[in-house]
Coordinates of C-alpha atoms and ligand atoms in Angstrom, one line a residue:
M1 CA 26.0 -8.6 13.7
Y2 CA 24.7 -6.4 10.3
K3 CA 26.5 -6.7 7.2
L4 CA 26.5 -3.3 5.5
L5 CA 27.1 -3.9 1.7
N6 CA 27.1 -0.5 0.0
E7 CA 26.2 2.9 0.8
L8 CA 25.3 5.9 -1.4
Q9 CA 24.4 9.2 -0.9
V10 CA 21.2 11.1 -2.8
C11 CA 22.8 14.7 -3.5
L12 CA 20.6 17.4 -3.0
G13 CA 22.3 20.0 -1.3
E14 CA 21.4 21.0 2.4
R15 CA 18.8 18.4 2.0
S16 CA 21.2 15.1 0.7
Y17 CA 20.6 11.9 2.1
P18 CA 22.3 8.3 2.5
I19 CA 20.8 5.3 1.4
M20 CA 22.3 2.4 3.4
I21 CA 21.9 -1.1 1.8
G22 CA 22.9 -4.1 3.9
E23 CA 21.7 -7.9 5.4
G24 CA 20.9 -7.9 9.3
M25 CA 19.7 -4.2 9.2
L26 CA 16.6 -3.9 11.1
G27 CA 17.1 -3.6 14.9
K28 CA 20.7 -3.6 14.6
Y29 CA 21.2 -0.9 12.5
D30 CA 21.4 2.8 14.5
L31 CA 19.2 5.7 12.8
S32 CA 19.1 7.7 15.8
G33 CA 21.5 9.7 14.6
H34 CA 18.9 10.8 11.7
V35 CA 16.5 12.0 14.3
C36 CA 16.4 15.4 15.4
G37 CA 14.6 14.8 18.2
D38 CA 13.0 12.7 21.2
Q39 CA 10.3 11.3 19.5
V40 CA 9.6 8.9 16.5
M41 CA 6.5 7.6 15.6
I42 CA 6.7 4.4 13.0
V43 CA 3.9 4.0 10.5
T44 CA 3.2 0.3 9.2
N45 CA 0.7 -1.8 8.4
D46 CA -1.2 -5.0 9.7
V47 CA 1.2 -6.8 7.3
V48 CA 4.5 -5.7 7.9
G49 CA 4.2 -4.6 11.6
P50 CA 3.6 -8.2 12.8
L51 CA 7.2 -9.1 10.9
Y52 CA 9.1 -6.3 11.6
L53 CA 7.9 -3.7 14.0
E54 CA 9.8 -4.7 17.2
L55 CA 13.1 -5.5 15.1
A56 CA 12.5 -1.6 13.4
R57 CA 12.2 -0.5 17.2
G58 CA 15.5 -1.2 17.8
C59 CA 17.0 1.0 15.4
F60 CA 16.2 4.0 17.7
P61 CA 17.8 3.6 21.0
G62 CA 17.3 6.6 23.7
K63 CA 14.2 7.7 21.4
S64 CA 10.6 7.2 22.7
V65 CA 8.8 5.4 19.9
D66 CA 5.6 5.2 19.3
F67 CA 3.8 3.5 16.2
V68 CA 0.9 3.3 14.3
V69 CA -0.4 0.4 12.2
L70 CA -2.3 1.0 8.8
P71 CA -4.7 -1.5 6.8
D72 CA -2.7 -3.3 4.3
G73 CA -3.5 -2.6 0.2
E74 CA -3.2 0.0 -2.1
K75 CA -7.0 0.1 -1.7
H76 CA -6.6 2.1 1.4
K77 CA -3.9 4.7 0.1
N78 CA -6.1 7.5 0.8
W79 CA -7.5 10.3 2.9
Q80 CA -9.2 8.1 5.7
T81 CA -5.9 6.3 6.1
L82 CA -3.6 9.0 5.9
N83 CA -5.8 10.6 9.1
L84 CA -4.8 8.0 11.1
I85 CA -1.3 8.9 11.3
F86 CA -2.3 12.5 12.1
D87 CA -4.7 10.7 14.6
A88 CA -1.7 8.7 16.3
L89 CA 0.3 12.1 16.1
L90 CA -1.7 14.5 17.8
E91 CA -3.1 11.7 20.2
K92 CA 0.3 10.6 21.5
R93 CA 1.4 14.7 21.6
H94 CA 3.9 14.5 19.0
T95 CA 5.3 17.7 18.3
R96 CA 7.6 19.7 15.4
K97 CA 10.3 17.8 16.8
T98 CA 9.2 14.0 15.8
T99 CA 10.3 11.9 13.1
L100 CA 7.9 9.8 11.0
V101 CA 9.1 6.4 10.0
A102 CA 7.7 4.5 7.1
L103 CA 8.4 0.7 7.7
G104 CA 6.6 -1.2 4.8
G105 CA 6.3 -0.8 0.9
G106 CA 5.6 2.1 -1.3
V107 CA 2.4 2.3 -0.1
V108 CA 3.0 2.6 3.7
G109 CA 6.1 5.3 2.2
D110 CA 4.4 7.4 -0.1
M111 CA 1.5 7.8 3.1
T112 CA 3.7 8.3 5.5
G113 CA 6.0 11.1 3.8
F114 CA 2.7 12.9 2.6
A115 CA 2.2 12.8 6.6
A116 CA 5.7 13.8 7.1
A117 CA 5.3 16.6 4.6
S118 CA 2.0 18.5 5.9
Y119 CA 2.4 17.5 9.9
Q120 CA 2.3 21.2 11.3
R121 CA 3.7 22.2 8.1
G122 CA 6.4 19.4 7.8
V123 CA 8.6 17.4 10.1
P124 CA 11.4 14.7 8.8
F125 CA 10.9 11.3 8.2
I126 CA 13.1 8.3 7.6
Q127 CA 12.2 6.0 5.3
I128 CA 12.5 1.6 6.0
P129 CA 11.3 -0.1 2.9
T130 CA 10.6 -3.5 3.0
T131 CA 9.6 -4.5 -0.7
L132 CA 11.9 -4.9 -3.7
L133 CA 9.8 -2.2 -5.6
S134 CA 10.1 0.0 -2.6
Q135 CA 14.0 -0.2 -2.0
V136 CA 14.9 0.1 -5.8
D137 CA 12.4 3.3 -6.4
S138 CA 9.7 4.5 -4.2
S139 CA 11.7 5.2 -0.9
V140 CA 14.2 7.1 -3.1
G141 CA 13.6 10.8 -4.1
G142 CA 10.7 12.4 -2.4
K143 CA 7.8 11.9 -3.7
T144 CA 4.7 11.1 -1.4
G145 CA 1.1 11.6 -1.7
I146 CA -2.2 9.5 -1.6
N147 CA -4.7 8.3 -4.3
H148 CA -8.1 10.2 -5.5
P149 CA -10.8 7.9 -6.6
L150 CA -10.4 9.1 -10.1
G151 CA -6.5 9.1 -10.4
K152 CA -3.4 7.6 -9.1
N153 CA -1.0 9.3 -7.2
M154 CA -3.2 12.8 -7.5
I155 CA -3.1 14.3 -4.2
G156 CA 0.9 14.7 -2.7
A157 CA 4.0 16.7 -1.9
F158 CA 7.6 16.4 -2.8
H159 CA 9.0 15.8 1.0
Q160 CA 13.0 14.0 0.9
P161 CA 13.4 11.2 3.6
E162 CA 16.7 12.4 6.4
A163 CA 17.6 8.6 5.5
V164 CA 17.0 5.4 3.9
L165 CA 17.9 2.2 5.4
I166 CA 17.4 -1.3 3.6
D167 CA 17.7 -4.8 4.8
T168 CA 17.5 -7.0 2.1
G169 CA 16.5 -9.6 4.3
T170 CA 12.9 -8.2 4.7
L171 CA 12.8 -9.8 0.7
Q172 CA 12.6 -13.3 2.2
T173 CA 9.0 -12.4 3.4
L174 CA 8.0 -11.0 0.5
P175 CA 4.9 -13.2 -1.8
P176 CA 6.4 -14.2 -5.6
R177 CA 4.0 -12.0 -6.7
E178 CA 5.6 -8.8 -5.5
V179 CA 9.0 -9.5 -5.9
S180 CA 8.2 -9.6 -9.6
A181 CA 6.3 -6.3 -9.5
G182 CA 9.3 -4.5 -8.1
L183 CA 11.4 -6.2 -10.8
A184 CA 9.6 -4.1 -13.7
E185 CA 10.9 -1.1 -11.6
V186 CA 14.4 -3.0 -11.9
I187 CA 14.4 -3.6 -15.6
K188 CA 12.8 0.3 -15.8
Y189 CA 16.3 1.3 -15.1
G190 CA 17.9 -0.5 -17.6
L191 CA 15.5 0.1 -20.4
I192 CA 15.9 4.1 -19.6
R193 CA 19.8 5.1 -19.1
D194 CA 21.6 1.7 -18.4
T195 CA 22.3 -0.9 -21.2
G196 CA 24.9 -2.7 -19.3
F197 CA 22.7 -3.1 -16.2
L198 CA 20.1 -4.7 -18.2
G199 CA 22.5 -7.1 -19.8
W200 CA 23.4 -8.1 -16.5
L201 CA 19.0 -8.4 -15.5
E202 CA 18.9 -10.5 -18.5
Q203 CA 22.1 -13.0 -17.0
A204 CA 20.6 -12.7 -13.5
V205 CA 17.1 -12.7 -13.4
D206 CA 16.2 -15.9 -12.7
Q207 CA 18.6 -15.9 -9.6
L208 CA 16.3 -12.5 -8.6
I209 CA 13.2 -14.5 -8.7
A210 CA 14.7 -16.8 -6.3
R211 CA 15.8 -14.4 -4.1
D212 CA 19.6 -14.8 -4.0
N213 CA 20.7 -12.0 -1.8
G214 CA 24.0 -11.1 -3.5
P215 CA 22.1 -10.6 -6.5
L216 CA 19.4 -8.8 -5.1
A217 CA 21.9 -6.5 -3.2
E218 CA 23.5 -5.8 -6.6
A219 CA 20.2 -5.4 -8.1
I220 CA 18.7 -3.2 -5.5
F221 CA 22.2 -1.1 -5.2
R222 CA 22.4 0.0 -9.2
S223 CA 18.8 0.8 -9.2
C224 CA 19.2 3.0 -6.5
V225 CA 22.5 4.8 -7.8
C226 CA 20.3 5.5 -11.3
K227 CA 17.5 6.8 -9.3
A228 CA 19.5 9.0 -7.1
D229 CA 21.2 10.5 -10.0
V230 CA 18.4 11.3 -11.8
V231 CA 16.9 12.8 -8.5
A232 CA 19.9 14.8 -7.9
Q233 CA 19.8 16.4 -11.5
D234 CA 16.0 16.7 -11.4
E235 CA 14.3 16.6 -8.1
R236 CA 11.0 18.4 -9.0
E237 CA 10.5 16.5 -12.7
S238 CA 10.9 19.3 -14.7
G239 CA 12.3 17.1 -17.4
L240 CA 14.8 14.1 -17.2
R241 CA 12.7 13.0 -13.7
A242 CA 10.0 12.2 -16.1
T243 CA 11.7 9.4 -17.8
L244 CA 11.5 7.5 -14.8
N245 CA 7.9 7.3 -15.6
L246 CA 8.2 4.9 -18.9
G247 CA 5.5 2.4 -18.9
H248 CA 3.7 4.3 -16.1
T249 CA 1.0 6.1 -18.1
F250 CA -0.4 3.3 -19.7
G251 CA 0.5 1.2 -16.3
H252 CA -1.7 3.5 -14.4
A253 CA -4.5 4.2 -16.6
I254 CA -4.6 -0.1 -16.0
E255 CA -4.2 0.3 -12.2
T256 CA -7.0 2.7 -12.0
F257 CA -9.3 1.0 -14.6
A258 CA -8.3 -2.6 -12.7
G259 CA -9.6 -0.9 -9.2
Y260 CA -6.7 -0.2 -6.9
G261 CA -5.3 -3.2 -5.8
N262 CA -6.1 -5.6 -8.0
W263 CA -3.3 -5.3 -10.6
L264 CA -0.2 -4.2 -8.4
H265 CA 1.5 -1.3 -9.7
G266 CA 4.8 -3.3 -11.3
E267 CA 2.9 -5.2 -12.9
A268 CA 1.2 -2.6 -14.5
V269 CA 4.1 -0.8 -15.1
G270 CA 5.5 -3.8 -17.4
T271 CA 2.5 -4.2 -19.4
G272 CA 2.8 -0.4 -20.1
M273 CA 6.8 -0.3 -20.8
V274 CA 5.7 -3.6 -23.0
M275 CA 3.1 -0.9 -24.5
A276 CA 5.6 2.1 -24.5
A277 CA 7.9 -0.1 -26.4
D278 CA 5.2 -0.8 -28.7
L279 CA 4.7 2.7 -29.6
S280 CA 8.2 3.1 -29.8
V281 CA 8.9 0.5 -32.5
R282 CA 5.6 2.0 -34.6
E283 CA 7.5 5.6 -34.3
G284 CA 10.5 4.2 -35.9
S285 CA 13.1 4.3 -33.1
I286 CA 13.5 1.3 -32.0
S287 CA 13.7 -2.4 -34.0
Q288 CA 11.3 -5.1 -33.7
A289 CA 14.0 -6.9 -32.2
D290 CA 14.5 -4.6 -29.4
Y291 CA 10.7 -5.0 -28.8
D292 CA 11.1 -8.6 -28.1
R293 CA 14.0 -8.4 -26.3
I294 CA 12.3 -6.3 -24.3
V295 CA 8.8 -8.5 -23.9
R296 CA 11.6 -11.2 -23.4
I297 CA 12.9 -10.2 -19.6
I298 CA 9.6 -8.6 -18.5
S299 CA 8.0 -11.5 -19.2
R300 CA 10.8 -13.5 -17.3
A301 CA 10.7 -11.5 -14.5
G302 CA 7.4 -13.4 -13.8
L303 CA 5.0 -9.7 -15.1
P304 CA 1.7 -10.0 -17.8
V305 CA 2.4 -8.3 -20.8
S306 CA -1.0 -7.6 -21.8
P307 CA -3.8 -5.2 -20.4
P308 CA -7.1 -6.6 -18.8
A309 CA -9.5 -8.5 -21.6
N310 CA -12.2 -6.1 -20.6
M311 CA -9.8 -2.3 -21.4
T312 CA -10.7 -0.9 -24.7
P313 CA -8.6 1.7 -26.1
A314 CA -11.4 4.5 -25.0
D315 CA -10.2 3.4 -21.6
F316 CA -6.9 3.9 -22.0
M317 CA -7.8 7.4 -23.3
R318 CA -10.1 8.6 -21.3
L319 CA -7.7 7.5 -17.9
M320 CA -4.7 8.8 -19.5
A321 CA -6.3 12.3 -20.1
V322 CA -5.5 12.7 -16.3
D323 CA -1.8 12.0 -16.0
K324 CA 0.6 14.2 -14.1
K325 CA 2.9 14.7 -16.9
N326 CA 0.0 15.7 -19.4
L327 CA 0.5 20.2 -20.1
D328 CA -2.0 22.1 -21.8
G329 CA -4.2 19.1 -23.0
W330 CA -1.4 17.1 -24.5
L331 CA -0.6 14.1 -23.4
R332 CA 2.9 13.6 -22.8
L333 CA 4.7 9.8 -22.8
V334 CA 7.9 8.5 -22.1
L335 CA 9.4 6.3 -25.2
L336 CA 12.7 5.3 -25.8
R337 CA 14.6 6.4 -28.7
S338 CA 17.0 3.3 -28.4
V339 CA 17.0 0.9 -25.6
G340 CA 18.9 2.6 -22.8
N341 CA 17.8 6.1 -23.9
A342 CA 14.5 7.5 -22.8
V343 CA 12.3 10.7 -23.5
V344 CA 9.4 12.6 -23.0
T345 CA 7.4 13.4 -25.8
S346 CA 3.8 14.8 -26.6
D347 CA 5.1 14.1 -30.0
A348 CA 3.7 10.7 -30.8
S349 CA 1.8 10.2 -33.7
P350 CA -1.9 9.8 -32.8
E351 CA -2.5 7.4 -35.5
N352 CA 0.4 5.1 -33.7
L353 CA -0.2 5.5 -30.1
A354 CA -4.3 4.4 -31.9
A355 CA -2.2 1.6 -33.0
T356 CA -0.7 0.7 -30.7
L357 CA -4.0 0.5 -28.4
V358 CA -6.0 -1.8 -30.8
A359 CA -2.9 -4.0 -31.0
F360 CA -3.3 -5.0 -26.9
C361 CA -7.0 -4.2 -26.4
E362 CA -8.9 -7.3 -27.1
Q363 CA -12.1 -5.2 -27.8
E364 CA -12.1 -2.3 -29.8
I365 CA -14.9 -0.1 -28.4
Ligands
NAD1 P1 3.0 -1.9 -1.1 O1 3.3 -1.2 -0.5 O2 1.0 -2.7 -1.6 O3 3.5 -3.5 -0.9 C1 3.4 -4.6 -1.1 C2 2.6 -5.9 -0.5 O4 3.5 -6.3 0.3 C3 1.7 -5.1 0.8 O5 0.5 -6.2 0.8 C4 2.6 -5.2 2.1 O6 2.0 -5.0 3.3 C5 3.6 -6.5 1.8 N1 4.7 -6.2 2.1 C6 5.8 -5.7 2.3 N2 6.9 -5.7 2.7 C7 6.8 -6.7 3.0 C8 7.5 -7.8 3.3 N3 8.8 -7.3 4.2 N4 7.3 -9.0 3.7 C9 6.0 -9.5 3.2 N5 4.6 -9.0 2.9 C10 5.4 -7.2 2.8 O7 3.6 -2.1 -2.7 P2 4.9 -1.5 -3.1 O8 4.9 -2.4 -4.2 O9 5.6 -1.9 -2.4 O10 4.4 0.2 -3.6 C11 3.7 0.2 -4.2 C12 3.0 1.5 -4.1 O11 4.5 2.5 -4.4 C13 2.2 2.4 -5.4 O12 1.4 3.0 -4.5 C14 2.9 3.6 -6.2 O13 1.9 4.2 -6.2 C15 4.2 3.6 -5.2 N6 5.5 4.3 -5.8 C16 6.1 5.6 -5.5 C17 6.7 6.0 -6.3 C18 7.5 7.1 -5.6 O14 8.8 7.6 -6.3 N7 7.1 7.5 -4.6 C19 7.4 5.0 -7.2 C20 6.9 3.9 -7.2 C21 5.8 3.6 -6.7
LIG2 N1 8.7 7.0 -9.4 C1 9.2 7.9 -10.4 C2 9.9 8.9 -9.7 O1 10.2 8.9 -8.3 O2 10.2 9.9 -10.1

């Protein structure tokens, strides 16, 4: 039998949906109640498919289940790969009553969600996230999309899932580097809105890296509570939701510079949060001791704390200029007002930003 450890709701009126967190859920937990018609298309990739596809099929008793296996990796989060989903849906004659199921990490989740948002002008989908990062962040909140060579996640849509099923057991097969990448987003919640959670993480980080199931399930639950709360207040990112992007402006620049997939998203966010913390010190809102605390927890999670050695301040400025948060030509950044309180601002002093970039880049030009 499976063990359902926690369940919570993302409250969005008629688009509300549950997040179920447990152990041994894959193959045992019946998701067919979240499927409106008879057809299901599971979308996975060539790493996750061999591990979990057969089990996942078992979540849809009585339904006609097809599947499509995508090539693995961030570098495939593009139009060509997205089209493979549409090819499979059309070849198998899936109608408007189909339900898509994302089985994999954030890459599969974002692409499946975008396919669901646009296939026959929109069909439902379910998230079964299998990486720590996707369990604590990307599977919740309805941001879907693909990358463009000129910018990350630049093409996409908001489309909420019908349900999110999190089986913590899948994390046992995850490479260690991916566990650390997921921890970046977990730490982010502590930094932007929950100092109690940050303190707990400082105690639990070694157990989390060792994949101790109890602390992992707790970290996932507390992260999902934070994310669900923010999404319920600001689904379309008109304000508060942008604080979930702490470290992401610097991080997306690093990911784009390094080439998609060379730096993991969570690794880039880890370094990005350190850079945002440095700028927050320069802006006078957090102390050097706060900064040191932030660097310590990010390093202990096994994440890098400085950008690629060959990246220059000019590279950052060029790549940050295409960030989705920017408005009317102004660079908008998420900074810390204090530990546990983040703000989105276009008021950071250009001199302080330049000083942060120079401090973190080995080459100045
Ligand atoms: P990923 O999807 O590339 O997965 C990481 C790697 O782990 C891949 O090789 C994958 O095949 C493999 N994998 C997945 N589950 C596994 C398992 N259980 N065992 C073994 N291997 C497994 O990366 P990710 O970190 O999950 O997601 C990153 C993506 O998520 C980025 O594209 C990022 O932009 C996106 N993202 C989206 C949101 C959102 O709100 N939509 C939020 C954060 C990140
Ligand atoms: N990961 C940022 C968001 O969902 O808004």
